[in-house]
């Protein structure tokens, strides 16, 4: 079929630009100097324009539509891809090309300003960029509007297909009803932070242990490095280039460890996609929520379990002798499962975490709905935060500037984090029907867990919708009760 | 003029692909894991194809030819660019697109094999890749042949316009006549390596001193980082993203230092180009020879001078106390100007260095001329090496595998290194007419030197041919006598 041939040739080019996108972002966050990032943004804008032209090329669109009409003849993965690409072509065409390229330039130039503003705890520095970013996202909701999809829903759907405010509201209302009172009670009188944590933990030793953790999680280092960046993240392309970053704090022993477990969770998802999906537009995770379910699964269900540390704590003690000499396994496990109200989402404990997401979800609704101005954001943030957590951020760095997502231009992204945690709990329940998860950790690696997730979730990549994959893996639709039950059960001890 | 408009729009895209080329190479040499490099090469091939299509687009060619006819109306820099681009379009069109893309894939896949082969000192591992690379370069000489340009000359001209075997032969013959006997005599009884150099020099401290050196050379770190890689290099795009790498050896105090001075020399050239050339196809250095003249100028004429170390040796002694406690300034300067026959080009002293280049030049002539087979290369290398230096490489890592250039696919590149050293000497002579170079170092930085090179060489970027820039800077044509005189004078002491 001539249309298929054209489609595959064009897809090869689009995938190459996906590679460029990955590489420029990786570079900006790990190597490029501040002045260089601004200079390079002009090239990135030109590349964005070329990618835009490929995606909106009328002949490409014709071929996609033709293939869509004849999709019954295509294999399952390609059929799904054509459906998704058809929608994406329609969406991209609705975004004016100059705006499509300009937002890349704005976020590229704004990123070092964001980093500087966060360092100085001064929101005003970053405000002009964020105003442009919010403005762009509000325009997106108009450009991409559909009969069943308006306003903030447009943005939500971009990160988690089939999830709208109606569904998220139901989910967050459930958390609010069942979880918030429980969290309030559990955090009212937090146990004090143990004295042994207030030592200096050498960065090189942290790195040594984090590399060990990557081995424990069976990550093949021939296919991706671990580096440092301000905000830990996973990046890459296909199954064979999957990279993570972390951030070492010498006054915090466990921050880098849980970042690495979290990011290696994301990385394992990417590594275990069906390699046949490499070079297609259906590689990588099915959605952000599904991706986050994997990272949070490894970080919280596995990485904070006593069973995990029963095997690996001796190694940590060995590396950090004599600092951990007097600290027993139970004491350590209690510490990493401490719960208290705190300012920073990425450092928040498992139990208070969803409240941080709820806050952002509500703020995004206000901003995108035009009910809140960017200039009023710090005050609004601090007010809401005090209402939920009973404590007030001391500055913008610990408040509205803490996360990088808005600086990247991403609105509608945050809610997927809470969704991911809930999916993780549901998957844990399904996995436990097949084998004893904690028991499997005694082997010293996560191999059995990786294998289960590989065959039930990872291998599909983005060749199915996330809700379909969840049904295949668990036999059920999304059900947040597993999450609430899991949390209440775990933190009632 | 419509043609100019089209040209500028297309140039913007081509420059964006130059940025991609820089970034993919930077990534491959500093971050990408071995398995990832192979996986990413398929995307790089697709990008190469797109760049090829832009450069050979018939409408682009028509515009370039039209602008060439009307070049009198263009400003000087654009006139030169159009001349160069017209030639480059002609050349690129002669290379079959599949070959153009495939060589990128071969070198991308071959690079980790090369690194592995070098590590194991086993040429046979890399041989299949090098055979394909030599084969490609031999094909290039046929595709790009012109009436006045045949065989190896085709490759030489790509790296140093207007330089052919006839000119290089004259240059190397002069070195052979005047320099080789002198070198033989000076290296017959090398002074022993001092005992103090045989200590362990901490990598982090080396890095600290190297960052200090970048400050001494007035490099603004807001526009480019310093990182590590197997083989030190400079990379970047435009004046505002200029990066270098180095390699730290804990058993060698000075290797990383001179790498950094060398690479910062390259970087200073890039930084001091006229910023108006950013985004054009005339940014960066005028040629490889001119580029190397800058790096060698800083490395040898400045970085190995007593005047330089009179200011900066105290800092080095401070960082490496107590290891350098008993080592005086004169002793250190004598050490960094030691001369002896040695295996590794990049570690060779200033005096023996050109012999290493002569060897490679002759080997390339043989390989490209079809008189030497790749399979016979290690034996041929070792034989020639023994003839010139009186010592035989113990393995391929210290012999034919030591340099990365051939692995990158570059033939015709090496001779520019010797040319660069000679140009450096000629520039030093011209600069010395304007101010006392050694005296200027007493200020603690290379600011005055940077300024002279900036206004006499760097600002032109590639908007003039290198021989023209040399004439403007020195008032003379290329004259290797300055180089020979400089070396004999310096090493006769």
PDB file of C-alpha atoms in Angstrom, chain B residues 34-145:
ATOM      1  CA  UNK B  34      27.802   1.891  24.372  1.00  0.00           C
ATOM      2  CA  UNK B  35      24.551   0.066  23.695  1.00  0.00           C
ATOM      3  CA  UNK B  36      22.680   3.350  23.372  1.00  0.00           C
ATOM      4  CA  UNK B  37      25.085   4.725  20.782  1.00  0.00           C
ATOM      5  CA  UNK B  38      24.337   1.832  18.474  1.00  0.00           C
ATOM      6  CA  UNK B  39      20.587   2.237  19.026  1.00  0.00           C
ATOM      7  CA  UNK B  40      20.657   5.997  18.439  1.00  0.00           C
ATOM      8  CA  UNK B  41      22.587   5.699  15.179  1.00  0.00           C
ATOM      9  CA  UNK B  42      19.380   4.884  13.296  1.00  0.00           C
ATOM     10  CA  UNK B  43      17.896   8.246  14.259  1.00  0.00           C
ATOM     11  CA  UNK B  44      21.136   9.988  13.348  1.00  0.00           C
ATOM     12  CA  UNK B  45      21.031   8.361   9.930  1.00  0.00           C
ATOM     13  CA  UNK B  46      17.499   9.679   9.385  1.00  0.00           C
ATOM     14  CA  UNK B  47      18.607  13.166  10.443  1.00  0.00           C
ATOM     15  CA  UNK B  48      21.618  13.020   8.121  1.00  0.00           C
ATOM     16  CA  UNK B  49      19.305  12.174   5.268  1.00  0.00           C
ATOM     17  CA  UNK B  50      17.128  15.172   6.034  1.00  0.00           C
ATOM     18  CA  UNK B  51      20.156  17.456   6.157  1.00  0.00           C
ATOM     19  CA  UNK B  52      21.361  15.988   2.886  1.00  0.00           C
ATOM     20  CA  UNK B  53      17.999  16.725   1.280  1.00  0.00           C
ATOM     21  CA  UNK B  54      18.079  20.324   2.497  1.00  0.00           C
ATOM     22  CA  UNK B  55      21.565  20.885   1.089  1.00  0.00           C
ATOM     23  CA  UNK B  56      20.793  19.259  -2.240  1.00  0.00           C
ATOM     24  CA  UNK B  57      17.281  20.670  -2.642  1.00  0.00           C
ATOM     25  CA  UNK B  58      17.133  21.872  -6.299  1.00  0.00           C
ATOM     26  CA  UNK B  59      15.424  25.137  -5.341  1.00  0.00           C
ATOM     27  CA  UNK B  60      18.145  25.810  -2.777  1.00  0.00           C
ATOM     28  CA  UNK B  61      20.788  25.096  -5.403  1.00  0.00           C
ATOM     29  CA  UNK B  62      19.077  27.429  -7.851  1.00  0.00           C
ATOM     30  CA  UNK B  63      18.993  30.204  -5.253  1.00  0.00           C
ATOM     31  CA  UNK B  64      22.642  29.679  -4.344  1.00  0.00           C
ATOM     32  CA  UNK B  65      23.650  29.823  -7.999  1.00  0.00           C
ATOM     33  CA  UNK B  66      21.535  32.909  -8.553  1.00  0.00           C
ATOM     34  CA  UNK B  67      23.066  34.615  -5.532  1.00  0.00           C
ATOM     35  CA  UNK B  68      26.509  33.578  -6.725  1.00  0.00           C
ATOM     36  CA  UNK B  69      25.915  35.312 -10.058  1.00  0.00           C
ATOM     37  CA  UNK B  70      24.821  38.461  -8.251  1.00  0.00           C
ATOM     38  CA  UNK B  71      27.376  38.142  -5.458  1.00  0.00           C
ATOM     39  CA  UNK B  72      28.721  41.674  -5.979  1.00  0.00           C
ATOM     40  CA  UNK B  73      25.561  42.983  -4.337  1.00  0.00           C
ATOM     41  CA  UNK B  74      26.091  40.920  -1.164  1.00  0.00           C
ATOM     42  CA  UNK B  75      28.111  41.989   1.850  1.00  0.00           C
ATOM     43  CA  UNK B  76      31.576  40.499   2.126  1.00  0.00           C
ATOM     44  CA  UNK B  77      30.804  37.741   4.639  1.00  0.00           C
ATOM     45  CA  UNK B  78      27.725  36.525   2.777  1.00  0.00           C
ATOM     46  CA  UNK B  79      29.587  36.670  -0.543  1.00  0.00           C
ATOM     47  CA  UNK B  80      32.243  34.350   0.865  1.00  0.00           C
ATOM     48  CA  UNK B  81      29.592  32.080   2.358  1.00  0.00           C
ATOM     49  CA  UNK B  82      27.742  31.775  -0.939  1.00  0.00           C
ATOM     50  CA  UNK B  83      30.999  30.810  -2.679  1.00  0.00           C
ATOM     51  CA  UNK B  84      31.697  28.132  -0.076  1.00  0.00           C
ATOM     52  CA  UNK B  85      28.101  26.854   0.041  1.00  0.00           C
ATOM     53  CA  UNK B  86      27.921  26.657  -3.751  1.00  0.00           C
ATOM     54  CA  UNK B  87      30.932  24.368  -3.706  1.00  0.00           C
ATOM     55  CA  UNK B  88      29.547  22.391  -0.784  1.00  0.00           C
ATOM     56  CA  UNK B  89      26.184  21.871  -2.530  1.00  0.00           C
ATOM     57  CA  UNK B  90      28.007  20.626  -5.613  1.00  0.00           C
ATOM     58  CA  UNK B  91      30.088  18.286  -3.455  1.00  0.00           C
ATOM     59  CA  UNK B  92      27.189  16.986  -1.412  1.00  0.00           C
ATOM     60  CA  UNK B  93      25.150  16.246  -4.532  1.00  0.00           C
ATOM     61  CA  UNK B  94      27.948  14.057  -5.766  1.00  0.00           C
ATOM     62  CA  UNK B  95      27.738  11.853  -2.665  1.00  0.00           C
ATOM     63  CA  UNK B  96      24.937   9.295  -3.012  1.00  0.00           C
ATOM     64  CA  UNK B  97      22.420   9.955  -0.247  1.00  0.00           C
ATOM     65  CA  UNK B  98      22.392   6.407   1.085  1.00  0.00           C
ATOM     66  CA  UNK B  99      26.190   6.496   1.415  1.00  0.00           C
ATOM     67  CA  UNK B 100      26.023   9.916   3.060  1.00  0.00           C
ATOM     68  CA  UNK B 101      23.657   8.579   5.707  1.00  0.00           C
ATOM     69  CA  UNK B 102      25.301   5.162   5.996  1.00  0.00           C
ATOM     70  CA  UNK B 103      28.748   6.493   6.916  1.00  0.00           C
ATOM     71  CA  UNK B 104      27.160   8.234   9.903  1.00  0.00           C
ATOM     72  CA  UNK B 105      25.672   4.961  10.999  1.00  0.00           C
ATOM     73  CA  UNK B 106      28.955   3.081  10.469  1.00  0.00           C
ATOM     74  CA  UNK B 107      30.997   5.559  12.476  1.00  0.00           C
ATOM     75  CA  UNK B 108      28.334   5.791  15.191  1.00  0.00           C
ATOM     76  CA  UNK B 109      28.250   2.013  15.560  1.00  0.00           C
ATOM     77  CA  UNK B 110      32.009   1.694  15.140  1.00  0.00           C
ATOM     78  CA  UNK B 111      32.898   4.234  17.815  1.00  0.00           C
ATOM     79  CA  UNK B 112      32.210   2.032  20.865  1.00  0.00           C
ATOM     80  CA  UNK B 113      33.965  -0.832  19.066  1.00  0.00           C
ATOM     81  CA  UNK B 114      36.961   1.449  18.571  1.00  0.00           C
ATOM     82  CA  UNK B 115      36.959   2.384  22.266  1.00  0.00           C
ATOM     83  CA  UNK B 116      36.810  -1.280  23.185  1.00  0.00           C
ATOM     84  CA  UNK B 117      39.548  -2.238  20.695  1.00  0.00           C
ATOM     85  CA  UNK B 118      41.794   0.515  22.060  1.00  0.00           C
ATOM     86  CA  UNK B 119      41.146  -0.623  25.611  1.00  0.00           C
ATOM     87  CA  UNK B 120      42.153  -4.153  24.658  1.00  0.00           C
ATOM     88  CA  UNK B 121      44.972  -3.020  22.351  1.00  0.00           C
ATOM     89  CA  UNK B 122      43.441  -5.213  19.657  1.00  0.00           C
ATOM     90  CA  UNK B 123      43.246  -3.698  16.188  1.00  0.00           C
ATOM     91  CA  UNK B 124      41.457  -6.725  14.719  1.00  0.00           C
ATOM     92  CA  UNK B 125      38.243  -5.832  16.569  1.00  0.00           C
ATOM     93  CA  UNK B 126      38.042  -2.433  14.883  1.00  0.00           C
ATOM     94  CA  UNK B 127      39.399  -3.504  11.508  1.00  0.00           C
ATOM     95  CA  UNK B 128      36.013  -4.242   9.815  1.00  0.00           C
ATOM     96  CA  UNK B 129      34.788  -0.725  10.631  1.00  0.00           C
ATOM     97  CA  UNK B 130      38.010   0.939   9.533  1.00  0.00           C
ATOM     98  CA  UNK B 131      37.886  -0.960   6.252  1.00  0.00           C
ATOM     99  CA  UNK B 132      34.447   0.503   5.571  1.00  0.00           C
ATOM    100  CA  UNK B 133      35.639   3.956   6.593  1.00  0.00           C
ATOM    101  CA  UNK B 134      38.709   3.861   4.339  1.00  0.00           C
ATOM    102  CA  UNK B 135      36.569   2.493   1.551  1.00  0.00           C
ATOM    103  CA  UNK B 136      34.154   5.407   1.975  1.00  0.00           C
ATOM    104  CA  UNK B 137      36.994   7.924   1.918  1.00  0.00           C
ATOM    105  CA  UNK B 138      38.426   6.376  -1.245  1.00  0.00           C
ATOM    106  CA  UNK B 139      34.992   6.679  -2.820  1.00  0.00           C
ATOM    107  CA  UNK B 140      34.891  10.312  -1.722  1.00  0.00           C
ATOM    108  CA  UNK B 141      38.048  11.013  -3.731  1.00  0.00           C
ATOM    109  CA  UNK B 142      36.245   9.759  -6.828  1.00  0.00           C
ATOM    110  CA  UNK B 143      32.906  11.458  -6.167  1.00  0.00           C
ATOM    111  CA  UNK B 144      34.482  14.827  -5.389  1.00  0.00           C
ATOM    112  CA  UNK B 145      37.279  14.807  -7.957  1.00  0.00           C
TER     113      UNK B 145
END
